[in-house]
mmCIF file of C-alpha atoms in Angstrom:
data_model
loop_
_atom_site.group_PDB
_atom_site.id
_atom_site.type_symbol
_atom_site.label_atom_id
_atom_site.label_comp_id
_atom_site.label_asym_id
_atom_site.label_seq_id
_atom_site.Cartn_x
_atom_site.Cartn_y
_atom_site.Cartn_z
ATOM 1 C CA MET A 88 11.008 0.521 11.642
ATOM 2 C CA ALA A 89 11.947 3.577 13.651
ATOM 3 C CA ASP A 90 15.107 5.272 12.422
ATOM 4 C CA ALA A 91 17.564 6.567 14.981
ATOM 5 C CA SER A 92 18.705 9.163 12.403
ATOM 6 C CA GLN A 93 15.350 10.943 12.476
ATOM 7 C CA ARG A 94 15.786 14.535 13.616
ATOM 8 C CA PRO A 95 13.635 16.026 16.372
ATOM 9 C CA GLU A 96 12.619 18.846 14.021
ATOM 10 C CA ASP A 97 11.255 16.455 11.394
ATOM 11 C CA GLY A 98 7.528 16.921 10.956
ATOM 12 C CA PRO A 99 4.946 14.213 10.207
ATOM 13 C CA ALA A 100 5.363 14.584 6.446
ATOM 14 C CA ASP A 101 9.156 14.259 6.629
ATOM 15 C CA LEU A 102 8.934 11.225 8.873
ATOM 16 C CA ILE A 103 6.378 9.303 6.835
ATOM 17 C CA LEU A 104 7.911 10.173 3.462
ATOM 18 C CA ALA A 105 11.259 8.885 4.763
ATOM 19 C CA MET A 106 9.625 5.693 6.025
ATOM 20 C CA VAL A 107 7.913 5.056 2.684
ATOM 21 C CA ALA A 108 11.150 5.653 0.778
ATOM 22 C CA ARG A 109 13.117 3.350 3.066
ATOM 23 C CA ASP A 110 10.630 0.557 3.766
ATOM 24 C CA GLY A 111 7.989 0.820 1.056
ATOM 25 C CA THR A 112 7.310 -0.837 -2.259
ATOM 26 C CA ALA A 113 9.902 1.198 -4.168
ATOM 27 C CA ALA A 114 12.605 -0.327 -1.946
ATOM 28 C CA SER A 115 11.398 -3.903 -2.475
ATOM 29 C CA ARG A 116 13.721 -6.060 -4.550
ATOM 30 C CA HIS A 117 10.817 -8.015 -6.016
ATOM 31 C CA ALA A 118 8.861 -4.888 -6.892
ATOM 32 C CA GLN A 119 11.971 -3.606 -8.653
ATOM 33 C CA ASP A 120 12.238 -6.902 -10.554
ATOM 34 C CA LEU A 121 8.612 -6.590 -11.661
ATOM 35 C CA ALA A 122 9.427 -3.222 -13.225
ATOM 36 C CA ASP A 123 11.604 -5.019 -15.798
ATOM 37 C CA PRO A 124 9.700 -5.015 -19.126
ATOM 38 C CA ASN A 125 10.851 -8.605 -19.692
ATOM 39 C CA VAL A 126 9.603 -9.982 -16.367
ATOM 40 C CA PRO A 127 7.421 -13.092 -16.856
ATOM 41 C CA LEU A 128 3.787 -12.091 -17.139
ATOM 42 C CA ARG A 129 2.899 -14.798 -14.602
ATOM 43 C CA ASP A 130 4.879 -12.886 -11.954
ATOM 44 C CA LEU A 131 3.008 -9.686 -12.728
ATOM 45 C CA ALA A 132 -0.286 -11.579 -12.693
ATOM 46 C CA ASP A 133 0.559 -13.078 -9.301
ATOM 47 C CA ALA A 134 1.241 -9.618 -7.884
ATOM 48 C CA ILE A 135 -1.970 -8.190 -9.358
ATOM 49 C CA HIS A 136 -4.075 -11.013 -7.917
ATOM 50 C CA ALA A 137 -2.472 -10.637 -4.479
ATOM 51 C CA LEU A 138 -2.973 -6.874 -4.474
ATOM 52 C CA CYS A 139 -6.559 -7.435 -5.528
ATOM 53 C CA VAL A 140 -7.161 -9.682 -2.512
ATOM 54 C CA VAL A 141 -5.553 -7.234 -0.076
ATOM 55 C CA HIS A 142 -6.742 -3.933 -1.529
ATOM 56 C CA GLY A 143 -9.276 -4.688 -4.270
ATOM 57 C CA THR A 144 -12.422 -5.294 -2.232
ATOM 58 C CA PHE A 145 -14.844 -2.921 -0.547
ATOM 59 C CA PRO A 146 -14.569 -1.740 2.149
ATOM 60 C CA GLY A 147 -10.891 -1.041 1.693
ATOM 61 C CA MET A 148 -8.479 0.080 4.363
ATOM 62 C CA VAL A 149 -9.244 3.787 3.964
ATOM 63 C CA ASP A 150 -12.977 3.057 3.919
ATOM 64 C CA HIS A 151 -12.609 1.258 7.255
ATOM 65 C CA ALA A 152 -10.782 4.246 8.733
ATOM 66 C CA THR A 153 -13.404 6.673 7.437
ATOM 67 C CA ALA A 154 -16.382 4.635 8.606
ATOM 68 C CA HIS A 155 -14.917 3.864 12.028
ATOM 69 C CA GLY A 156 -14.454 7.555 12.672
ATOM 70 C CA ALA A 157 -12.254 7.215 15.764
ATOM 71 C CA ASP A 158 -9.298 8.984 14.141
ATOM 72 C CA THR A 159 -10.269 12.636 13.781
ATOM 73 C CA LEU A 160 -6.921 14.117 12.770
ATOM 74 C CA ALA A 161 -7.881 14.533 9.095
ATOM 75 C CA PRO A 162 -11.416 13.241 8.453
ATOM 76 C CA ALA A 163 -11.980 15.326 5.304
ATOM 77 C CA TRP A 164 -8.759 14.020 3.788
ATOM 78 C CA LEU A 165 -9.658 10.428 4.705
ATOM 79 C CA ALA A 166 -12.993 10.784 2.909
ATOM 80 C CA ARG A 167 -11.314 12.146 -0.221
ATOM 81 C CA ALA A 168 -8.657 9.433 -0.101
ATOM 82 C CA ALA A 169 -11.372 6.775 0.141
ATOM 83 C CA SER A 170 -12.923 8.123 -3.068
ATOM 84 C CA VAL A 171 -9.568 8.087 -4.862
ATOM 85 C CA MET A 172 -8.798 4.540 -3.753
ATOM 86 C CA ALA A 173 -12.198 3.366 -4.986
ATOM 87 C CA ALA A 174 -11.023 4.178 -8.517
ATOM 88 C CA GLU A 175 -7.776 2.311 -7.847
ATOM 89 C CA ARG A 176 -9.775 -0.738 -6.719
ATOM 90 C CA ALA A 177 -11.652 -0.674 -9.997
ATOM 91 C CA LEU A 178 -8.350 -0.610 -11.888
ATOM 92 C CA LEU A 179 -7.030 -3.528 -9.841
ATOM 93 C CA VAL A 180 -10.112 -5.638 -10.532
ATOM 94 C CA ARG A 181 -9.945 -4.864 -14.250
ATOM 95 C CA LEU A 182 -6.267 -5.813 -14.437
ATOM 96 C CA ALA A 183 -6.808 -9.015 -12.456
ATOM 97 C CA ALA A 184 -9.478 -10.073 -14.955
ATOM 98 C CA ALA A 185 -7.227 -9.229 -17.904
ATOM 99 C CA ALA A 186 -4.252 -11.078 -16.374
ATOM 100 C CA GLY A 187 -6.132 -14.371 -16.351
ATOM 101 C CA PRO A 188 -6.048 -17.064 -13.667
ATOM 102 C CA LEU A 189 -3.654 -17.116 -10.757
ATOM 103 C CA PRO A 190 -0.417 -18.820 -11.832
ATOM 104 C CA SER A 191 0.055 -22.342 -10.494
ATOM 105 C CA THR A 192 2.503 -22.158 -7.592
ATOM 106 C CA PRO A 193 3.584 -24.645 -4.899
ATOM 107 C CA GLY A 194 2.178 -23.818 -1.473
ATOM 108 C CA GLN A 195 -0.828 -21.990 -2.851
ATOM 109 C CA ALA A 196 -3.112 -22.707 0.113
ATOM 110 C CA SER A 197 -0.726 -21.298 2.717
ATOM 111 C CA ALA A 198 0.041 -18.256 0.547
ATOM 112 C CA ALA A 199 -3.670 -17.543 0.071
ATOM 113 C CA ALA A 200 -4.215 -17.727 3.820
ATOM 114 C CA ALA A 201 -1.315 -15.345 4.467
ATOM 115 C CA ILE A 202 -2.623 -12.819 1.939
ATOM 116 C CA LEU A 203 -6.115 -12.922 3.446
ATOM 117 C CA GLN A 204 -4.584 -12.410 6.883
ATOM 118 C CA GLN A 205 -2.849 -9.281 5.604
ATOM 119 C CA ARG A 206 -6.180 -7.870 4.461
ATOM 120 C CA ASP A 207 -7.706 -8.556 7.878
ATOM 121 C CA THR A 208 -4.705 -7.068 9.682
ATOM 122 C CA LEU A 209 -4.934 -3.850 7.683
ATOM 123 C CA ALA A 210 -8.664 -3.595 8.364
ATOM 124 C CA LEU A 211 -7.968 -3.852 12.097
ATOM 125 C CA LEU A 212 -5.225 -1.240 11.826
ATOM 126 C CA ALA A 213 -7.588 1.154 10.056
ATOM 127 C CA ARG A 214 -10.156 0.716 12.820
ATOM 128 C CA SER A 215 -7.689 1.513 15.600
ATOM 129 C CA ASP A 216 -9.063 3.731 18.364
ATOM 130 C CA ARG A 217 -5.633 5.307 18.875
ATOM 131 C CA LEU A 218 -5.850 8.869 17.540
ATOM 132 C CA GLY A 219 -3.444 9.250 14.616
ATOM 133 C CA CYS A 220 -2.893 5.559 13.911
ATOM 134 C CA ALA A 221 -5.421 5.180 11.097
ATOM 135 C CA THR A 222 -4.408 8.491 9.534
ATOM 136 C CA GLY A 223 -0.757 7.443 9.532
ATOM 137 C CA ALA A 224 -1.591 4.069 8.007
ATOM 138 C CA ALA A 225 -3.804 5.627 5.352
ATOM 139 C CA ALA A 226 -1.209 8.268 4.490
ATOM 140 C CA ALA A 227 1.527 5.644 4.132
ATOM 141 C CA PHE A 228 -0.848 3.550 2.026
ATOM 142 C CA VAL A 229 -1.550 6.376 -0.405
ATOM 143 C CA LEU A 230 2.123 7.354 -0.584
ATOM 144 C CA ASP A 231 3.274 3.767 -1.081
ATOM 145 C CA TRP A 232 0.594 3.320 -3.735
ATOM 146 C CA VAL A 233 2.618 5.646 -5.979
ATOM 147 C CA ALA A 234 5.149 2.835 -6.543
ATOM 148 C CA ILE A 235 2.417 0.186 -6.740
ATOM 149 C CA ARG A 236 0.563 2.325 -9.278
ATOM 150 C CA GLY A 237 3.688 2.367 -11.433
ATOM 151 C CA LEU A 238 3.620 -1.441 -11.516
ATOM 152 C CA LEU A 239 -0.089 -1.431 -12.345
ATOM 153 C CA GLU A 240 0.540 0.908 -15.246
ATOM 154 C CA ARG A 241 3.287 -1.342 -16.612
ATOM 155 C CA CYS A 242 0.987 -4.311 -16.262
ATOM 156 C CA ALA A 243 -1.753 -2.414 -18.079
ATOM 157 C CA VAL A 244 0.597 -1.817 -21.011
ATOM 158 C CA ARG A 245 1.541 -5.513 -21.137
ATOM 159 C CA LEU A 246 -2.124 -6.522 -21.091
ATOM 160 C CA GLY A 247 -3.313 -3.933 -23.590
ATOM 161 C CA GLU A 248 -5.420 -2.185 -20.966
ATOM 162 C CA GLU A 249 -5.677 1.507 -20.183
ATOM 163 C CA ALA A 250 -4.771 2.818 -16.745
ATOM 164 C CA THR A 251 -6.863 5.531 -15.159
ATOM 165 C CA SER A 252 -5.677 9.116 -14.767
ATOM 166 C CA SER A 253 -2.485 10.117 -12.955
ATOM 167 C CA PHE A 254 -2.141 9.359 -9.253
ATOM 168 C CA ALA A 255 0.119 12.372 -8.643
ATOM 169 C CA ALA A 256 -2.640 14.611 -7.254
ATOM 170 C CA ALA A 257 -3.554 12.023 -4.602
ATOM 171 C CA ARG A 258 0.075 11.794 -3.550
ATOM 172 C CA ASP A 259 0.397 15.575 -3.331
ATOM 173 C CA GLU A 260 -2.796 15.877 -1.269
ATOM 174 C CA ALA A 261 -1.544 13.280 1.216
ATOM 175 C CA VAL A 262 1.729 15.174 1.617
ATOM 176 C CA ALA A 263 -0.127 18.474 2.042
ATOM 177 C CA MET A 264 -2.349 16.904 4.712
ATOM 178 C CA LEU A 265 0.685 15.667 6.645
ATOM 179 C CA HIS A 266 2.414 19.053 6.358
ATOM 180 C CA GLY A 267 -0.697 20.678 7.791
ATOM 181 C CA LEU A 268 -0.659 18.633 10.991
ATOM 182 C CA THR A 269 0.676 20.137 14.199
ATOM 183 C CA LEU A 270 0.863 17.305 16.692
ATOM 184 C CA ALA A 271 2.048 16.554 20.194
ATOM 185 C CA PRO A 272 4.785 13.886 20.378
ATOM 186 C CA ALA A 273 2.303 11.183 21.413
ATOM 187 C CA ARG A 274 0.202 11.843 18.317
ATOM 188 C CA VAL A 275 3.273 11.786 16.081
ATOM 189 C CA ARG A 276 4.168 8.403 17.560
ATOM 190 C CA ALA A 277 0.671 7.098 16.805
ATOM 191 C CA LEU A 278 0.846 8.476 13.268
ATOM 192 C CA THR A 279 4.216 6.891 12.548
ATOM 193 C CA PHE A 280 3.170 3.632 14.214
ATOM 194 C CA GLY A 281 0.242 3.353 11.799
ATOM 195 C CA ALA A 282 2.525 4.092 8.862
ATOM 196 C CA GLU A 283 5.095 1.564 10.058
ATOM 197 C CA GLN A 284 2.490 -1.173 10.400
ATOM 198 C CA LEU A 285 1.121 -0.541 6.904
ATOM 199 C CA LEU A 286 4.601 -0.674 5.417
ATOM 200 C CA THR A 287 5.395 -3.853 7.343
ATOM 201 C CA GLN A 288 2.399 -5.545 5.745
ATOM 202 C CA HIS A 289 3.335 -4.363 2.261
ATOM 203 C CA ARG A 290 6.932 -5.474 2.775
ATOM 204 C CA GLY A 291 5.707 -8.905 3.825
ATOM 205 C CA LEU A 292 3.497 -9.120 0.760
ATOM 206 C CA TRP A 293 6.369 -8.416 -1.621
ATOM 207 C CA GLN A 294 8.554 -10.944 0.182
ATOM 208 C CA LEU A 295 5.828 -13.566 -0.165
ATOM 209 C CA LEU A 296 5.425 -12.786 -3.857
ATOM 210 C CA GLU A 297 9.182 -13.041 -4.348
ATOM 211 C CA SER A 298 9.170 -16.493 -2.732
ATOM 212 C CA ARG A 299 6.294 -17.554 -4.970
ATOM 213 C CA ALA A 300 8.145 -16.397 -8.081
ATOM 214 C CA ALA A 301 11.205 -18.396 -6.992
ATOM 215 C CA ALA A 302 9.020 -21.474 -6.392
ATOM 216 C CA ARG A 303 7.742 -21.210 -9.952
ATOM 217 C CA GLY A 304 11.306 -21.142 -11.201
ATOM 218 C CA GLY A 305 11.592 -17.496 -12.122
#
Protein backbone atom coordinates (compact mmCIF):
# COMPACT_ATOMS: atom_id res chain seq x y z
CA MET A 1 0.00 0.00 0.00
CA ALA A 2 1.14 3.55 -0.61
CA ASP A 3 2.92 5.09 2.36
CA ALA A 4 2.18 8.69 3.23
CA SER A 5 5.68 8.91 4.78
CA GLN A 6 7.37 8.47 1.41
CA ARG A 7 9.51 11.50 0.60
CA PRO A 8 9.25 13.29 -2.74
CA GLU A 9 13.00 12.83 -3.25
CA ASP A 10 12.80 9.04 -2.90
CA GLY A 11 13.79 7.34 -6.13
CA PRO A 12 12.33 4.12 -7.57
CA ALA A 13 14.84 1.93 -5.73
CA ASP A 14 14.11 3.57 -2.36
CA LEU A 15 10.37 3.28 -2.87
CA ILE A 16 10.31 -0.36 -3.92
CA LEU A 17 12.87 -1.50 -1.34
CA ALA A 18 10.75 0.16 1.36
CA MET A 19 7.61 -1.53 0.03
CA VAL A 20 9.26 -4.96 0.01
CA ALA A 21 10.57 -4.48 3.55
CA ARG A 22 7.18 -3.34 4.83
CA ASP A 23 4.78 -5.57 2.89
CA GLY A 24 6.86 -8.46 1.61
CA THR A 25 7.59 -11.99 2.70
CA ALA A 26 10.11 -10.98 5.38
CA ALA A 27 7.30 -9.11 7.18
CA SER A 28 4.89 -12.06 7.04
CA ARG A 29 4.19 -13.68 10.40
CA HIS A 30 3.80 -17.11 8.81
CA ALA A 31 6.99 -16.80 6.80
CA GLN A 32 8.77 -15.88 10.03
CA ASP A 33 7.26 -18.95 11.72
CA LEU A 34 8.52 -21.16 8.89
CA ALA A 35 12.05 -19.95 9.57
CA ASP A 36 11.96 -21.77 12.93
CA PRO A 37 14.13 -24.91 12.60
CA ASN A 38 11.51 -26.83 14.58
CA VAL A 39 8.54 -25.89 12.39
CA PRO A 40 6.57 -28.98 11.28
CA LEU A 41 7.88 -30.23 7.96
CA ARG A 42 4.30 -30.43 6.68
CA ASP A 43 4.04 -26.63 6.96
CA LEU A 44 7.23 -26.18 4.97
CA ALA A 45 6.02 -28.71 2.41
CA ASP A 46 2.72 -26.85 2.07
CA ALA A 47 4.56 -23.60 1.39
CA ILE A 48 6.88 -25.23 -1.14
CA HIS A 49 3.97 -26.80 -3.04
CA ALA A 50 2.06 -23.50 -3.10
CA LEU A 51 5.10 -21.57 -4.31
CA CYS A 52 5.63 -24.22 -6.95
CA VAL A 53 2.09 -23.70 -8.27
CA VAL A 54 2.43 -19.91 -8.34
CA HIS A 55 6.04 -19.55 -9.46
CA GLY A 56 7.32 -23.00 -10.44
CA THR A 57 5.92 -23.36 -13.95
CA PHE A 58 7.03 -21.93 -17.28
CA PRO A 59 6.33 -19.28 -18.38
CA GLY A 60 6.81 -17.54 -15.06
CA MET A 61 5.87 -13.99 -14.24
CA VAL A 62 9.13 -12.49 -15.51
CA ASP A 63 8.94 -14.61 -18.66
CA HIS A 64 5.47 -13.17 -19.34
CA ALA A 65 6.79 -9.63 -18.93
CA THR A 66 9.75 -10.31 -21.22
CA ALA A 67 7.71 -12.01 -23.93
CA HIS A 68 4.91 -9.44 -23.88
CA GLY A 69 7.42 -6.68 -24.48
CA ALA A 70 5.09 -3.76 -23.73
CA ASP A 71 7.18 -2.54 -20.79
CA THR A 72 10.40 -1.14 -22.24
CA LEU A 73 11.86 0.51 -19.15
CA ALA A 74 14.48 -2.21 -18.58
CA PRO A 75 14.18 -4.97 -21.19
CA ALA A 76 17.77 -6.20 -20.82
CA TRP A 77 17.33 -6.54 -17.07
CA LEU A 78 14.01 -8.37 -17.52
CA ALA A 79 15.69 -10.89 -19.82
CA ARG A 80 18.49 -11.52 -17.32
CA ALA A 81 16.00 -11.79 -14.46
CA ALA A 82 14.00 -14.36 -16.43
CA SER A 83 17.14 -16.49 -16.76
CA VAL A 84 17.87 -16.24 -13.04
CA MET A 85 14.31 -17.16 -12.09
CA ALA A 86 14.44 -20.20 -14.37
CA ALA A 87 17.08 -21.64 -12.04
CA GLU A 88 14.89 -20.79 -9.05
CA ARG A 89 11.98 -22.66 -10.67
CA ALA A 90 14.17 -25.71 -11.01
CA LEU A 91 15.04 -25.50 -7.31
CA LEU A 92 11.36 -25.17 -6.39
CA VAL A 93 10.39 -28.23 -8.42
CA ARG A 94 13.22 -30.27 -6.89
CA LEU A 95 12.22 -29.29 -3.36
CA ALA A 96 8.54 -30.00 -4.00
CA ALA A 97 9.45 -33.52 -5.14
CA ALA A 98 11.67 -34.06 -2.09
CA ALA A 99 9.00 -32.73 0.30
CA GLY A 100 6.55 -35.44 -0.72
CA PRO A 101 2.79 -35.09 -1.20
CA LEU A 102 0.78 -32.05 -0.26
CA PRO A 103 -0.24 -32.31 3.40
CA SER A 104 -3.89 -33.19 3.98
CA THR A 105 -5.72 -29.99 4.93
CA PRO A 106 -9.41 -29.08 5.29
CA GLY A 107 -10.67 -26.88 2.46
CA GLN A 108 -8.10 -28.13 -0.01
CA ALA A 109 -10.22 -27.52 -3.12
CA SER A 110 -10.89 -23.86 -2.35
CA ALA A 111 -7.25 -23.27 -1.39
CA ALA A 112 -6.04 -24.85 -4.64
CA ALA A 113 -8.38 -22.62 -6.63
CA ALA A 114 -7.15 -19.52 -4.80
CA ILE A 115 -3.50 -20.40 -5.43
CA LEU A 116 -4.15 -20.99 -9.14
CA GLN A 117 -5.94 -17.64 -9.29
CA GLN A 118 -2.86 -15.96 -7.86
CA ARG A 119 -0.73 -17.43 -10.63
CA ASP A 120 -3.17 -16.16 -13.25
CA THR A 121 -3.36 -12.72 -11.63
CA LEU A 122 0.42 -12.36 -11.66
CA ALA A 123 0.57 -13.42 -15.31
CA LEU A 124 -1.93 -10.68 -16.17
CA LEU A 125 0.04 -8.15 -14.15
CA ALA A 126 3.23 -9.06 -16.01
CA ARG A 127 1.48 -8.56 -19.34
CA SER A 128 0.21 -5.09 -18.45
CA ASP A 129 0.45 -2.53 -21.25
CA ARG A 130 1.07 0.25 -18.73
CA LEU A 131 4.73 1.27 -19.10
CA GLY A 132 6.55 0.56 -15.83
CA CYS A 133 3.98 -1.79 -14.31
CA ALA A 134 5.61 -5.07 -15.32
CA THR A 135 9.08 -3.80 -14.45
CA GLY A 136 7.90 -2.77 -10.99
CA ALA A 137 6.20 -6.12 -10.42
CA ALA A 138 9.25 -8.04 -11.61
CA ALA A 139 11.61 -5.97 -9.49
CA ALA A 140 9.48 -6.49 -6.38
CA PHE A 141 9.30 -10.19 -7.20
CA VAL A 142 13.07 -10.56 -7.40
CA LEU A 143 13.60 -8.48 -4.25
CA ASP A 144 10.94 -10.36 -2.30
CA TRP A 145 12.43 -13.64 -3.50
CA VAL A 146 15.43 -12.95 -1.25
CA ALA A 147 13.28 -13.81 1.80
CA ILE A 148 11.56 -16.68 -0.01
CA ARG A 149 14.95 -18.04 -1.05
CA GLY A 150 15.98 -18.09 2.60
CA LEU A 151 13.01 -20.36 3.35
CA LEU A 152 13.86 -22.58 0.39
CA GLU A 153 17.40 -22.96 1.67
CA ARG A 154 16.16 -23.95 5.13
CA CYS A 155 13.81 -26.44 3.54
CA ALA A 156 16.67 -27.83 1.47
CA VAL A 157 18.68 -28.46 4.64
CA ARG A 158 15.72 -30.23 6.28
CA LEU A 159 15.24 -32.42 3.20
CA GLY A 160 18.91 -33.19 2.65
CA GLU A 161 18.93 -31.33 -0.65
CA GLU A 162 21.43 -28.80 -1.95
CA ALA A 163 20.33 -25.28 -2.82
CA THR A 164 21.74 -23.57 -5.88
CA SER A 165 24.24 -20.73 -5.71
CA SER A 166 23.64 -17.48 -3.82
CA PHE A 167 20.79 -15.21 -4.89
CA ALA A 168 22.61 -12.06 -3.74
CA ALA A 169 23.82 -11.06 -7.21
CA ALA A 170 20.26 -11.12 -8.59
CA ARG A 171 19.11 -8.91 -5.75
CA ASP A 172 21.95 -6.45 -6.32
CA GLU A 173 21.26 -6.29 -10.07
CA ALA A 174 17.59 -5.50 -9.45
CA VAL A 175 18.54 -2.68 -7.09
CA ALA A 176 21.09 -1.33 -9.58
CA MET A 177 18.46 -1.39 -12.34
CA LEU A 178 16.03 0.59 -10.18
CA HIS A 179 18.73 3.10 -9.21
CA GLY A 180 19.46 3.62 -12.90
CA LEU A 181 15.92 4.67 -13.76
CA THR A 182 15.06 8.34 -14.20
CA LEU A 183 11.30 8.52 -14.49
CA ALA A 184 8.49 11.03 -14.72
CA PRO A 185 6.00 10.86 -11.82
CA ALA A 186 3.47 8.91 -13.91
CA ARG A 187 6.05 6.22 -14.64
CA VAL A 188 7.05 6.02 -10.98
CA ARG A 189 3.38 5.51 -10.11
CA ALA A 190 3.13 2.68 -12.64
CA LEU A 191 6.33 1.11 -11.31
CA THR A 192 5.18 1.22 -7.70
CA PHE A 193 1.69 0.04 -8.65
CA GLY A 194 3.19 -3.10 -10.21
CA ALA A 195 5.32 -3.67 -7.12
CA GLU A 196 2.34 -3.14 -4.82
CA GLN A 197 0.21 -5.64 -6.72
CA LEU A 198 2.94 -8.29 -6.63
CA LEU A 199 3.39 -7.83 -2.90
CA THR A 200 -0.37 -7.97 -2.34
CA GLN A 201 -0.47 -11.38 -4.00
CA HIS A 202 2.46 -12.68 -1.98
CA ARG A 203 0.93 -11.35 1.23
CA GLY A 204 -2.31 -13.14 0.41
CA LEU A 205 -0.44 -16.36 -0.26
CA TRP A 206 1.27 -16.31 3.13
CA GLN A 207 -2.03 -15.53 4.85
CA LEU A 208 -3.64 -18.49 3.10
CA LEU A 209 -0.78 -20.76 4.10
CA GLU A 210 -1.05 -19.56 7.69
CA SER A 211 -4.76 -20.43 7.71
CA ARG A 212 -3.99 -23.86 6.29
CA ALA A 213 -1.38 -24.51 8.98
CA ALA A 214 -3.92 -23.54 11.66
CA ALA A 215 -6.51 -25.86 10.09
CA ARG A 216 -4.05 -28.73 10.36
CA GLY A 217 -3.59 -27.95 14.03
CA GLY A 218 -0.17 -26.37 13.93
